[in-house]
Amino acid sequence: RGLGDVYKRQNEVFLRLRPGEPEMLRGLGFGFYDWGAAGSGEARFVVAWDTPAADVGALVAALAVSV
């Protein structure tokens, strides 16, 4: 599956998450902002410019497992 991109911009990525994914990601220690209308599943991820690629890879892997 694609990650359901809603909007991308430099160090921010907006995604539409599936039901249960926000709780799963937070349970794994990932932080992000709920975005959009309540219940929309939209989330805003923001990273620092020096975020290690391995940290981003861990988020991608966590999303891939939830497929």
Tab-separated table of N, CA and C in Angstrom, residues 7-64:
chain	number	residue	atom	x	y	z
A	7	TYR	N	-0.306	15.219	2.105
A	7	TYR	CA	0.437	16.411	1.710
A	7	TYR	C	1.862	16.263	2.221
A	8	LYS	N	2.842	16.636	1.428
A	8	LYS	CA	4.245	16.576	1.851
A	8	LYS	C	4.869	17.963	1.747
A	9	ARG	N	5.750	18.263	2.694
A	9	ARG	CA	6.480	19.522	2.610
A	9	ARG	C	7.741	19.429	3.442
A	10	GLN	N	8.869	19.354	2.833
A	10	GLN	CA	10.196	19.398	3.435
A	10	GLN	C	10.326	18.529	4.681
A	11	ASN	N	10.340	19.086	5.873
A	11	ASN	CA	10.541	18.265	7.071
A	11	ASN	C	9.217	17.883	7.734
A	12	GLU	N	8.138	18.026	7.021
A	12	GLU	CA	6.815	17.629	7.501
A	12	GLU	C	6.190	16.666	6.508
A	13	VAL	N	5.479	15.695	7.041
A	13	VAL	CA	4.710	14.784	6.191
A	13	VAL	C	3.342	14.634	6.827
A	14	PHE	N	2.315	14.757	5.999
A	14	PHE	CA	0.949	14.575	6.451
A	14	PHE	C	0.453	13.261	5.860
A	15	LEU	N	-0.040	12.382	6.744
A	15	LEU	CA	-0.532	11.076	6.311
A	15	LEU	C	-1.951	10.854	6.805
A	16	ARG	N	-2.676	10.026	6.093
A	16	ARG	CA	-3.976	9.558	6.573
A	16	ARG	C	-3.744	8.150	7.102
A	17	LEU	N	-3.849	7.989	8.414
A	17	LEU	CA	-3.605	6.705	9.051
A	17	LEU	C	-4.888	5.884	9.117
A	18	ARG	N	-4.707	4.581	9.135
A	18	ARG	CA	-5.844	3.664	9.264
A	18	ARG	C	-6.289	3.607	10.718
A	19	PRO	N	-7.531	3.170	10.952
A	19	PRO	CA	-7.988	3.005	12.334
A	19	PRO	C	-7.024	2.099	13.109
A	20	GLY	N	-6.687	2.516	14.304
A	20	GLY	CA	-5.779	1.756	15.158
A	20	GLY	C	-4.311	2.109	14.993
A	21	GLU	N	-3.929	2.682	13.847
A	21	GLU	CA	-2.523	3.016	13.626
A	21	GLU	C	-2.014	4.120	14.557
A	22	PRO	N	-2.803	5.173	14.813
A	22	PRO	CA	-2.277	6.195	15.729
A	22	PRO	C	-1.915	5.613	17.095
A	23	GLU	N	-2.765	4.775	17.640
A	23	GLU	CA	-2.500	4.173	18.943
A	23	GLU	C	-1.293	3.243	18.883
A	24	MET	N	-1.190	2.477	17.819
A	24	MET	CA	-0.062	1.558	17.655
A	24	MET	C	1.250	2.328	17.577
A	25	LEU	N	1.285	3.396	16.779
A	25	LEU	CA	2.506	4.178	16.628
A	25	LEU	C	2.899	4.863	17.930
A	26	ARG	N	1.920	5.420	18.615
A	26	ARG	CA	2.228	6.066	19.901
A	26	ARG	C	2.706	5.039	20.916
A	27	GLY	N	2.133	3.844	20.881
A	27	GLY	CA	2.566	2.772	21.771
A	27	GLY	C	4.012	2.361	21.524
A	28	LEU	N	4.482	2.553	20.301
A	28	LEU	CA	5.865	2.251	19.950
A	28	LEU	C	6.798	3.427	20.208
A	29	GLY	N	6.237	4.532	20.693
A	29	GLY	CA	7.061	5.677	21.053
A	29	GLY	C	7.173	6.764	20.003
A	30	PHE	N	6.428	6.661	18.910
A	30	PHE	CA	6.471	7.704	17.880
A	30	PHE	C	5.538	8.835	18.276
A	31	GLY	N	6.015	10.061	18.108
A	31	GLY	CA	5.206	11.229	18.395
A	31	GLY	C	4.794	11.921	17.110
A	32	PHE	N	3.574	12.405	17.077
A	32	PHE	CA	3.056	13.134	15.924
A	32	PHE	C	1.808	13.873	16.371
A	33	TYR	N	1.326	14.746	15.511
A	33	TYR	CA	0.154	15.558	15.811
A	33	TYR	C	-1.066	14.998	15.089
A	34	ASP	N	-2.201	14.921	15.802
A	34	ASP	CA	-3.464	14.651	15.121
A	34	ASP	C	-3.772	15.881	14.282
A	35	TRP	N	-4.280	15.675	13.086
A	35	TRP	CA	-4.491	16.773	12.148
A	35	TRP	C	-5.848	16.595	11.507
A	36	GLY	N	-6.381	17.646	10.954
A	36	GLY	CA	-7.660	17.534	10.258
A	36	GLY	C	-8.821	17.374	11.222
A	37	ALA	N	-9.961	17.058	10.653
A	37	ALA	CA	-11.181	16.890	11.439
A	37	ALA	C	-11.067	15.669	12.348
A	38	ALA	N	-11.722	15.732	13.487
A	38	ALA	CA	-11.719	14.602	14.423
A	38	ALA	C	-12.181	13.342	13.698
A	39	GLY	N	-11.436	12.264	13.881
A	39	GLY	CA	-11.792	10.994	13.249
A	39	GLY	C	-11.339	10.842	11.813
A	40	SER	N	-10.655	11.857	11.268
A	40	SER	CA	-10.222	11.797	9.866
A	40	SER	C	-9.044	10.853	9.666
A	41	GLY	N	-8.307	10.588	10.749
A	41	GLY	CA	-7.106	9.762	10.636
A	41	GLY	C	-5.901	10.513	10.123
A	42	GLU	N	-6.046	11.811	9.870
A	42	GLU	CA	-4.925	12.587	9.362
A	42	GLU	C	-3.946	12.888	10.493
A	43	ALA	N	-2.665	12.796	10.159
A	43	ALA	CA	-1.614	13.012	11.143
A	43	ALA	C	-0.496	13.838	10.524
A	44	ARG	N	0.127	14.646	11.361
A	44	ARG	CA	1.244	15.498	10.928
A	44	ARG	C	2.504	15.022	11.635
A	45	PHE	N	3.486	14.606	10.842
A	45	PHE	CA	4.782	14.174	11.350
A	45	PHE	C	5.788	15.265	11.030
A	46	VAL	N	6.556	15.684	12.030
A	46	VAL	CA	7.566	16.728	11.859
A	46	VAL	C	8.880	16.188	12.401
A	47	VAL	N	9.939	16.352	11.632
A	47	VAL	CA	11.256	15.904	12.079
A	47	VAL	C	12.242	17.068	12.021
A	48	ALA	N	13.244	16.984	12.880
A	48	ALA	CA	14.336	17.957	12.842
A	48	ALA	C	15.190	17.663	11.609
A	49	TRP	N	15.904	18.652	11.161
A	49	TRP	CA	16.740	18.479	9.973
A	49	TRP	C	17.846	17.461	10.201
A	50	ASP	N	18.230	17.231	11.450
A	50	ASP	CA	19.295	16.273	11.736
A	50	ASP	C	18.768	14.930	12.269
A	51	THR	N	17.495	14.636	12.019
A	51	THR	CA	16.935	13.352	12.446
A	51	THR	C	17.663	12.222	11.725
A	52	PRO	N	18.152	11.233	12.455
A	52	PRO	CA	18.850	10.113	11.809
A	52	PRO	C	17.921	9.336	10.861
A	53	ALA	N	18.460	8.932	9.735
A	53	ALA	CA	17.685	8.159	8.756
A	53	ALA	C	17.131	6.886	9.389
A	54	ALA	N	17.850	6.317	10.348
A	54	ALA	CA	17.375	5.099	11.006
A	54	ALA	C	16.071	5.348	11.771
A	55	ASP	N	15.902	6.542	12.333
A	55	ASP	CA	14.663	6.873	13.041
A	55	ASP	C	13.487	6.938	12.074
A	56	VAL	N	13.718	7.542	10.923
A	56	VAL	CA	12.675	7.613	9.895
A	56	VAL	C	12.377	6.198	9.382
A	57	GLY	N	13.417	5.408	9.184
A	57	GLY	CA	13.239	4.032	8.740
A	57	GLY	C	12.429	3.205	9.718
A	58	ALA	N	12.599	3.450	11.013
A	58	ALA	CA	11.829	2.726	12.027
A	58	ALA	C	10.345	3.062	11.923
A	59	LEU	N	10.024	4.310	11.647
A	59	LEU	CA	8.620	4.700	11.462
A	59	LEU	C	8.042	4.021	10.215
A	60	VAL	N	8.787	4.055	9.137
A	60	VAL	CA	8.328	3.412	7.889
A	60	VAL	C	8.106	1.918	8.127
A	61	ALA	N	9.026	1.270	8.840
A	61	ALA	CA	8.886	-0.156	9.126
A	61	ALA	C	7.654	-0.430	9.974
A	62	ALA	N	7.391	0.424	10.968
A	62	ALA	CA	6.216	0.239	11.810
A	62	ALA	C	4.933	0.364	10.994
A	63	LEU	N	4.905	1.315	10.062
A	63	LEU	CA	3.730	1.460	9.203
A	63	LEU	C	3.582	0.267	8.260
A	64	ALA	N	4.685	-0.263	7.778
A	64	ALA	CA	4.640	-1.411	6.856
A	64	ALA	C	4.087	-2.656	7.562
